[in-house]
XYZ file of C-alpha atoms in Angstrom:
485
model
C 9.950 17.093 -14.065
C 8.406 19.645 -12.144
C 7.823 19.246 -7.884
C 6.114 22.198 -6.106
C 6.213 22.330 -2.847
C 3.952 25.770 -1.335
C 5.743 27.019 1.160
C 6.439 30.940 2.217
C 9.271 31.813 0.834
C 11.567 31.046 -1.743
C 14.455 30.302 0.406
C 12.688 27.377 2.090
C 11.055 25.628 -1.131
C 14.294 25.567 -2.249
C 15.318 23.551 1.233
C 12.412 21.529 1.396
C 12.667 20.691 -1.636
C 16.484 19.869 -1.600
C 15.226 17.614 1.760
C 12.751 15.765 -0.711
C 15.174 14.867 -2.892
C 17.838 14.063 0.035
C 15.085 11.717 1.883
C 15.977 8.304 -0.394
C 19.802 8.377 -0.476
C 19.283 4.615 -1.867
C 16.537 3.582 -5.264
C 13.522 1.784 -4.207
C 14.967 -0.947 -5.714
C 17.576 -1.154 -3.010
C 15.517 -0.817 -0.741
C 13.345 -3.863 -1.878
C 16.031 -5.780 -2.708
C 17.104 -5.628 1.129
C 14.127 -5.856 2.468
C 10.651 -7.405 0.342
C 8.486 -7.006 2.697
C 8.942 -3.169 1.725
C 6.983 -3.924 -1.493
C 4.573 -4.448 0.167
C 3.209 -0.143 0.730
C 0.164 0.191 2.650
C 0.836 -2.540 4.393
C 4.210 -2.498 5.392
C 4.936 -3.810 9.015
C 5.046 0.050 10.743
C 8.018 -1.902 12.543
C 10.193 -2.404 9.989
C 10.648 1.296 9.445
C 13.569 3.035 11.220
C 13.116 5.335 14.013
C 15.870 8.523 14.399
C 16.733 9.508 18.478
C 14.613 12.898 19.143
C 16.537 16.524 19.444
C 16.462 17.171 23.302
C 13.520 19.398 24.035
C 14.701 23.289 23.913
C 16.214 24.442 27.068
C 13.605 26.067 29.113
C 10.392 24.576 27.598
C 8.646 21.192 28.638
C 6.165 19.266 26.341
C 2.435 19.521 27.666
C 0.337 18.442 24.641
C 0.096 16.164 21.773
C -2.208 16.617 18.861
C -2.107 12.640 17.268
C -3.612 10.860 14.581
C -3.254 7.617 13.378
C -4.397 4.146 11.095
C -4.815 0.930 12.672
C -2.618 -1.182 12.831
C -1.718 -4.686 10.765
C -4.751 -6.678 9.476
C -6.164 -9.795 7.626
C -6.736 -8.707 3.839
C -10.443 -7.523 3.707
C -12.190 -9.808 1.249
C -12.766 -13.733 1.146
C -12.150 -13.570 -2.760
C -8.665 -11.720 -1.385
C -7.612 -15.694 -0.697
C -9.754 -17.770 -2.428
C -9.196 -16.743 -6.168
C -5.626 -17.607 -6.705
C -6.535 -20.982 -4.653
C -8.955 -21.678 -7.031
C -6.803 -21.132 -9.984
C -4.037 -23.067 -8.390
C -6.725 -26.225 -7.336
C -7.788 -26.314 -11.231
C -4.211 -26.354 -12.430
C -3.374 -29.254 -10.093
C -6.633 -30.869 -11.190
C -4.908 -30.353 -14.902
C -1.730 -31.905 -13.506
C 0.003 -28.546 -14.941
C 1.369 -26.914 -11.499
C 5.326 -27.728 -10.586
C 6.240 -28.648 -7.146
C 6.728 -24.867 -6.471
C 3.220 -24.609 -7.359
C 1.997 -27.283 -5.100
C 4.247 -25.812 -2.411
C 2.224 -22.700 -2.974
C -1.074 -23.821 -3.059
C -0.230 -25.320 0.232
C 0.739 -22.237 1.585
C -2.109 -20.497 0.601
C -4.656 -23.049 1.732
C -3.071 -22.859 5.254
C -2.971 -19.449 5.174
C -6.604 -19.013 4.047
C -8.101 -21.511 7.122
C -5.923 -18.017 9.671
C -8.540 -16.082 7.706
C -12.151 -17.518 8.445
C -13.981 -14.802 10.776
C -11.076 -12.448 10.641
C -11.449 -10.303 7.153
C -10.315 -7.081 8.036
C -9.639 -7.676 11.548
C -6.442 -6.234 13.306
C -3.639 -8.737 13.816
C -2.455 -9.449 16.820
C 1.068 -7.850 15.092
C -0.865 -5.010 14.878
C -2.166 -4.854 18.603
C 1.601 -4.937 19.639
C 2.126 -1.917 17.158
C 0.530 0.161 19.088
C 1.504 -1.203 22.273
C 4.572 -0.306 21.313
C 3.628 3.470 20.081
C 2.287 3.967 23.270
C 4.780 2.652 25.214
C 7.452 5.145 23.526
C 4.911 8.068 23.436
C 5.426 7.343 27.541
C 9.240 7.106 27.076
C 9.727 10.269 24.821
C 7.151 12.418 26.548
C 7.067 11.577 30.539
C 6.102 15.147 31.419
C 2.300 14.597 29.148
C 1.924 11.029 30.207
C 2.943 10.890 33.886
C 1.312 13.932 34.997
C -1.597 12.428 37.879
C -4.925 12.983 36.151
C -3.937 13.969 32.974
C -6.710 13.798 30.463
C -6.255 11.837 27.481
C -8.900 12.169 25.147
C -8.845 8.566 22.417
C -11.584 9.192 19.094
C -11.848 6.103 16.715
C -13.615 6.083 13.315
C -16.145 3.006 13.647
C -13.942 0.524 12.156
C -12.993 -2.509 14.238
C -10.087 -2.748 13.735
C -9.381 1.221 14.459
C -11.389 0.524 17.611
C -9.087 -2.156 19.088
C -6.169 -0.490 17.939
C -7.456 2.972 20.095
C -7.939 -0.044 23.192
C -4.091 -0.974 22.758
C -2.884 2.370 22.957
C -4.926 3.800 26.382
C -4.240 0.398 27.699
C -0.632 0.918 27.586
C -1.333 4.708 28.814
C -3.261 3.246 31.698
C -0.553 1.183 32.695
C 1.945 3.765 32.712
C 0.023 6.044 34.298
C -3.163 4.269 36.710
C -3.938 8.244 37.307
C -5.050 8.744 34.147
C -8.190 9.958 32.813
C -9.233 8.377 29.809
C -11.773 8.896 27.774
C -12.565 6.527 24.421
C -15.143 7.437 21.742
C -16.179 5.664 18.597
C -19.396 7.045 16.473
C -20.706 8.825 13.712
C -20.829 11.952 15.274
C -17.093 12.302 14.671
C -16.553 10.822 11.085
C -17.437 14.225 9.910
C -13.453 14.872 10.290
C -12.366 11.990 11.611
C -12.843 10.224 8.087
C -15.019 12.223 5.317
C -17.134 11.226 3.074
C -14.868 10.475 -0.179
C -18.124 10.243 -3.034
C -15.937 13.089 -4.520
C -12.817 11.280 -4.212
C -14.709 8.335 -6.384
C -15.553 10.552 -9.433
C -12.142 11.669 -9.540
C -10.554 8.318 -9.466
C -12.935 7.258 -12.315
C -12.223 10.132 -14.447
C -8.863 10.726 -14.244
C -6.572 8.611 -11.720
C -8.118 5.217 -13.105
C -7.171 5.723 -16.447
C -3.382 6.313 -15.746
C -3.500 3.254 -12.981
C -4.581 0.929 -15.625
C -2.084 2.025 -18.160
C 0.520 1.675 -15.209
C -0.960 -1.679 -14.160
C -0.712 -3.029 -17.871
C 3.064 -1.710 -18.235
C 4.287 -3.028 -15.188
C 3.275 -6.106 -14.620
C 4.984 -8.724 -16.513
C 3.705 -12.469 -15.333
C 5.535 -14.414 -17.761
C 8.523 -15.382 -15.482
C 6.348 -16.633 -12.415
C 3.836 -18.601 -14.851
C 6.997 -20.331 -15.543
C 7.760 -20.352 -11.765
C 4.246 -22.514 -11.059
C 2.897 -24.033 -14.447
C 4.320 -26.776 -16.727
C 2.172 -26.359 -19.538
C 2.045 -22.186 -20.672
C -0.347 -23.262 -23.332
C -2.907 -24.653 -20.987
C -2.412 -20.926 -18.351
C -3.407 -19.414 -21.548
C -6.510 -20.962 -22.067
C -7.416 -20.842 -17.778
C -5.509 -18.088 -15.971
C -5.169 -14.190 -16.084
C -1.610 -14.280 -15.440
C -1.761 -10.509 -14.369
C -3.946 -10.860 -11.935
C -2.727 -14.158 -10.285
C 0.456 -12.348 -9.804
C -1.272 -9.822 -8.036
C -3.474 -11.332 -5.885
C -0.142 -13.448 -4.968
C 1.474 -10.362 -4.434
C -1.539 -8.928 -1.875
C -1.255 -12.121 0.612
C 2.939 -12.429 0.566
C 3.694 -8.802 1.388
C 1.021 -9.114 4.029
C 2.277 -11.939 5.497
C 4.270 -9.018 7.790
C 0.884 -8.837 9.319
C 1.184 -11.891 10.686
C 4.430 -14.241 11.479
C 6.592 -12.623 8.484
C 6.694 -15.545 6.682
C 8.520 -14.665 3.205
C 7.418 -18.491 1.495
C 4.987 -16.511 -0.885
C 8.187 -13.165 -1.232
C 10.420 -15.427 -2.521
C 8.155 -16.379 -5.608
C 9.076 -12.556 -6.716
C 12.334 -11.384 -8.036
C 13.202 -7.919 -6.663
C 13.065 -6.027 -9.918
C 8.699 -7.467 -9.993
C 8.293 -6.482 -6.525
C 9.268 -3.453 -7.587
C 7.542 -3.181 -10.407
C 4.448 -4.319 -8.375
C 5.045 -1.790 -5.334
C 5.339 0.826 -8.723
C 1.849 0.364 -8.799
C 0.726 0.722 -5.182
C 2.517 3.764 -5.112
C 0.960 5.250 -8.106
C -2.533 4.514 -6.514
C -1.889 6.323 -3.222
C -0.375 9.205 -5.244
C -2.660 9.981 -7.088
C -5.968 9.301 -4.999
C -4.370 10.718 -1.962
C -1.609 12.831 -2.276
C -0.946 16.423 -3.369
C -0.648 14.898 -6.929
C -1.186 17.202 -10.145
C -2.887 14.566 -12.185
C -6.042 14.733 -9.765
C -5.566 18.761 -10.107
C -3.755 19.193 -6.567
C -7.199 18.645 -4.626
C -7.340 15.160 -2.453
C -5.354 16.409 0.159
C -8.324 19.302 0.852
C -10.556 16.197 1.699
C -9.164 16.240 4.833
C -9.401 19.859 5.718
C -11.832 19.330 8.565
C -9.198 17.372 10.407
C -6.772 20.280 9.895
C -9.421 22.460 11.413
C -10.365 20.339 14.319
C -6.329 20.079 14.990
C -6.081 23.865 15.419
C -9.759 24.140 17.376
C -8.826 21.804 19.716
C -5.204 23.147 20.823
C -6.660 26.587 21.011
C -8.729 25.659 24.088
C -5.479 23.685 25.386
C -4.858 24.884 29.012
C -3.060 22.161 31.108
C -1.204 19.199 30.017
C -2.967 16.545 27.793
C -2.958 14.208 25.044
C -5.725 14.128 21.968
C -5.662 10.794 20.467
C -7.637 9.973 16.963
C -7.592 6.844 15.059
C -8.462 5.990 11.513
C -6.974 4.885 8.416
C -4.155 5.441 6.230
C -6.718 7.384 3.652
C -6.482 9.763 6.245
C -3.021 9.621 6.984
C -1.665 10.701 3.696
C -3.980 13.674 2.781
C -3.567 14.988 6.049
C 0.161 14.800 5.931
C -0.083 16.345 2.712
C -2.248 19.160 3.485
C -0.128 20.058 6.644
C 3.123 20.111 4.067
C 4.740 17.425 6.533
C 8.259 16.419 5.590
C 8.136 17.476 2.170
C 5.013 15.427 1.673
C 3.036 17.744 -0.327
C 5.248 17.094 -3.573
C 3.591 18.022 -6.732
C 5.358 15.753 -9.775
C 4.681 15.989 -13.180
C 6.402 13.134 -14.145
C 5.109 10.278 -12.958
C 8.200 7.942 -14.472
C 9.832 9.480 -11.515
C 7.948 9.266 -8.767
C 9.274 6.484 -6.242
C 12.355 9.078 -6.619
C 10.172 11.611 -4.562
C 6.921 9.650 -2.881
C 7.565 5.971 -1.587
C 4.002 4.712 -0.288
C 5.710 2.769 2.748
C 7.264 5.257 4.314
C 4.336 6.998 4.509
C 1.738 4.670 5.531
C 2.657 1.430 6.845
C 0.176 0.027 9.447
C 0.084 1.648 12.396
C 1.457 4.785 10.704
C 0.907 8.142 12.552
C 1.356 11.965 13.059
C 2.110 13.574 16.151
C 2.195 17.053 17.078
C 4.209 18.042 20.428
C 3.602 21.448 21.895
C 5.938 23.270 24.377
C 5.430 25.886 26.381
C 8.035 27.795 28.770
C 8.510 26.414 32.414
C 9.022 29.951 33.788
C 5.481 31.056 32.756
C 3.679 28.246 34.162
C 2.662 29.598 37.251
C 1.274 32.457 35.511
C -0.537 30.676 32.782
C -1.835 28.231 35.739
C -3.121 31.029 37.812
C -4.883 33.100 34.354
C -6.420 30.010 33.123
C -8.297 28.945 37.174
C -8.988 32.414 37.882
C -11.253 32.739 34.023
C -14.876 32.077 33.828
C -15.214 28.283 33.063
C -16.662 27.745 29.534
C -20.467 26.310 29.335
C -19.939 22.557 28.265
C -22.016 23.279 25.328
C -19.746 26.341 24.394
C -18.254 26.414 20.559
C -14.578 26.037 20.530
C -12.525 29.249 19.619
C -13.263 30.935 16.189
C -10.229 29.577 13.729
C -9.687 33.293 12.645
C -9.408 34.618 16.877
C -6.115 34.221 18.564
C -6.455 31.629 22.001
C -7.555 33.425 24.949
C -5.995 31.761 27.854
C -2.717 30.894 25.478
C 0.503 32.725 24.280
C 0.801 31.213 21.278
C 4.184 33.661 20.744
C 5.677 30.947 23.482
C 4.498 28.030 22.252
C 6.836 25.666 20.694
C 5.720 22.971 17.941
C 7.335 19.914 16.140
C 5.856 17.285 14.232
C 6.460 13.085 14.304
C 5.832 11.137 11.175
C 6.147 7.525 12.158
C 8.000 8.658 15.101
C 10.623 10.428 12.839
C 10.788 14.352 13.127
C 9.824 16.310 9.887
C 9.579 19.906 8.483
C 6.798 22.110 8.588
C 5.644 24.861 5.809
C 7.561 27.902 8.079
C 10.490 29.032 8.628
C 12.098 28.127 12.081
C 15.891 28.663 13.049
C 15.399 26.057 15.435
C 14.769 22.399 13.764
C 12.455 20.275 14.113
C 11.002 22.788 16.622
C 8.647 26.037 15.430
C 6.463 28.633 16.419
C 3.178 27.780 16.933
C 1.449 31.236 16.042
C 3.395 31.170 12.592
C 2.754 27.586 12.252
C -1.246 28.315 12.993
C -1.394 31.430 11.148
C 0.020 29.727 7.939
C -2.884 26.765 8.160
C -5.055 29.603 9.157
C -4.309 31.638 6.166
C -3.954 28.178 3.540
C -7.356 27.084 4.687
C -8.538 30.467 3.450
C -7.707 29.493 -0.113
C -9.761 25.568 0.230
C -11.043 24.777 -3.175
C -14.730 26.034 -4.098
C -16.639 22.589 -2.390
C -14.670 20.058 -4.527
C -16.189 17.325 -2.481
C -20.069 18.420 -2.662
C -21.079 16.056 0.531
C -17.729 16.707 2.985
C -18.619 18.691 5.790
C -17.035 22.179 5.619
C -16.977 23.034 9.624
C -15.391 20.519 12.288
C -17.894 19.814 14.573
C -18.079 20.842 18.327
C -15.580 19.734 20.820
C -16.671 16.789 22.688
C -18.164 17.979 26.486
C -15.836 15.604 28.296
C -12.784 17.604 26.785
C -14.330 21.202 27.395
C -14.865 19.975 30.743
C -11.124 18.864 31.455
C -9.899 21.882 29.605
C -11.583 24.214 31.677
C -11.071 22.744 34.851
C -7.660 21.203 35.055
C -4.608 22.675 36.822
C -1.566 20.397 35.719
């Protein structure tokens, strides 16, 4: 097995790579065996995950902006056909007479689940409302100095999904309740998808010629149906002539673990043994690996999809002059590249050997609904006065002024003082630079090094992704410019 992890420095690859290996003291299995609804990756119940206490903010310093992006939270499964094909396969077998009373219990359960569904494919739960609720509530808790501060700007982006939209609602409307002062400011549109979600058509030609082939190889070993036929047929001669066992047991397998979008009911979980979740997650993981991650199969490039985020996350905290928040929401197939790109907690693990992989990479700690990044700055209290007086005393910037070049140094910023650490899912994680302070690091070497890896992007691997983040909306120029908390 082979994991690279780019870094500067051999001293810390060899620590974040020992922290890889030391993040999953127990097996997946374990894991799933104490907890199913794990199995379920993507769509993992964000609170199900533990949260660590935060270090105490360094003595001297105060936090006065965030940097955030994150996927909506819980949902309904996105097609019809999602609920309706294993109905229909149960509703012939009882026709047949062939289904046991587990199966009729199931096909109960499915039916009643299926009527939740009408008008609601794709939509955000209300679990996944309260996710955020709840993310916004501790943001509050964990950073009073951002969110209580009268007037502070908080600028909210949503891709044009629903679902990302309501989830962006949940969040300012627990913001606006902490803090009636604030001044919020919520965008959804195409302008923005540029970096707020690109374009994958490259992302499709590399799935079809070389992550698809390996999935399907993966999906044919790992699945094994025979047991749970069993489970819900009395006649295994008539399933062979009507059902593809394989894919019964997955589209089973889609509705129970997302169940935890909804009440948590664990009727449709307890169909599965441990060792087939497992075996099922196996293959979840496998998909987000390798059409996501920093994954050598798909030649180290799908994190790079997402390099116009990166960018806009250093453009906009260069112009960063009083406290304030910059909120984004999207989707986990942002979550994950980006993550990866920024080298996040060891993230960015290259693995050769795929038979190892939920060793290194486990999809749900990653990505469960509602999962997010956040970036806290800190800047010294004793040069705030200072910085205050600079930044009112400068020429304000035309609204329809660029942002600052990525290869100039902020103007009305020491980044020298500036103090960064990183959240994943709440849960403080290493960056690509050395610090002698952890979880907390030096901007300017922390900008410097995504300054400097951006430099080395791939030759267009994505011919229709935007290379340049767009400009900077006007409403967050304007607050930037002319704010004095």
């Amino acid at each position: 097995m082979r994991i690279i992890i780019t870094t500067i420095g051999l001293a810390l690859t060899l620590t974040l790579s020992a922290q890889t290996k030391q993040a999953y003291e127990k097996t997946a299995l374990e894991e799933i065996t104490a907890d199913k609804f794990l199995a379920g990756g993507n769509a993992v119940d964000y609170d199900r995950l533990p949260r660590q206490a935060l270090t105490p903010t360094p003595k001297g310093y105060e936090p006065f902006y965030i940097s955030h992006y994150g996927r909506h939270g819980a949902r309904w499964l996105l097609s019809d056909r999602d609920y309706s094909a294993p109905i229909t396969t149960l509703t012939d077998a009882k026709k047949a007479g062939v289904l046991t009373a587990v199966g009729e219990q199931t096909l109960a359960k499915l039916e009643e689940i299926q009527k939740t569904s009408k008008g609601h494919l794709g939509d955000l739960t209300p679990v996944g409302e309260q996710q955020h609720h709840g993310i916004a509530k501790r943001m509050v808790q964990n950073f009073p100095e951002i969110f209580k501060t009268p007037n502070v700007p908080i600028d909210a982006r949503s891709t044009t999904s629903v679902r990302a939209i309501l989830s962006m609602i949940a969040e300012c409307e627990e913001l606006a309740q902490a803090n009636p002062t604030a001044i919020l400011h919520n965008e959804a549109n195409e302008a923005n998808m540029a970096y707020m979600n690109a374009p994958k058509e490259g992302l499709q030609r590399m799935n079809e010629g070389k992550a698809r082939p390996i999935q399907n190889e993966w999906g044919a070993r790992m699945r094994d149906p025979r047991r749970l036929m069993k489970v819900l047929f009395t006649d295994q001669d008539w399933v062979y002539m009507n059902v593809m066992p394989t894919q019964l047991m997955g589209s089973l397998y889609d509705i129970a673990t997302n169940q935890q979008s909804h009440d948590g009911d664990t009727t449709l979980l307890d169909l599965f043994t441990a060792e087939e979740l497992l075996r099922l997650w196996n293959g979840n993981n496998l998909y987000w690996y390798l059409n996501y991650a920093n994954a050598p199969q798909t030649d180290n490039v799908m994190p790079w999809m997402h390099a116009p985020l990166l960018r806009n996350i250093i453009e906009t905290a260069d112009t960063v002059t009083q406290k304030q928040a910059t909120l984004r929401f999207g989707h986990d197939t942002v979550v994950l590249p980006i993550i990866a790109l920024m080298e996040l907690g060891g993230m960015n693990c290259s693995i050769d050997n795929l038979e190892e992989l939920d060793t290194y990479f486990r999809s749900y700690k990653a990505i469960p609904t509602a999962c997010n990044v956040q970036i806290i700055f800190y800047r010294p209290k004793k040069s705030l006065k200072s910085k205050r007086t600079a930044s009112l005393n400068s020429q304000p910037a035309s609204l329809n002024s660029q942002p600052a070049s990525l290869n100039s140094q902020p103007s009305t910023l020491n980044s020298d003082d500036v103090l960064v650490k990183a959240l994943l899912n709440e849960n403080e994680v290493t960056m690509p630079v050395e610090t002698d302070m952890f979880p907390y690091y030096k901007w300017s070497n922390v900008r410097n090094y995504y300054l400097e890896k951006l430099k080395k992007q791939p030759k267009n691997p994505f011919p229709n992704m935007p290379q340049q983040t767009p400009q900077m909306p006007a409403f967050l120029q304007q607050m930037m410019n002319g704010g004095q908390n």
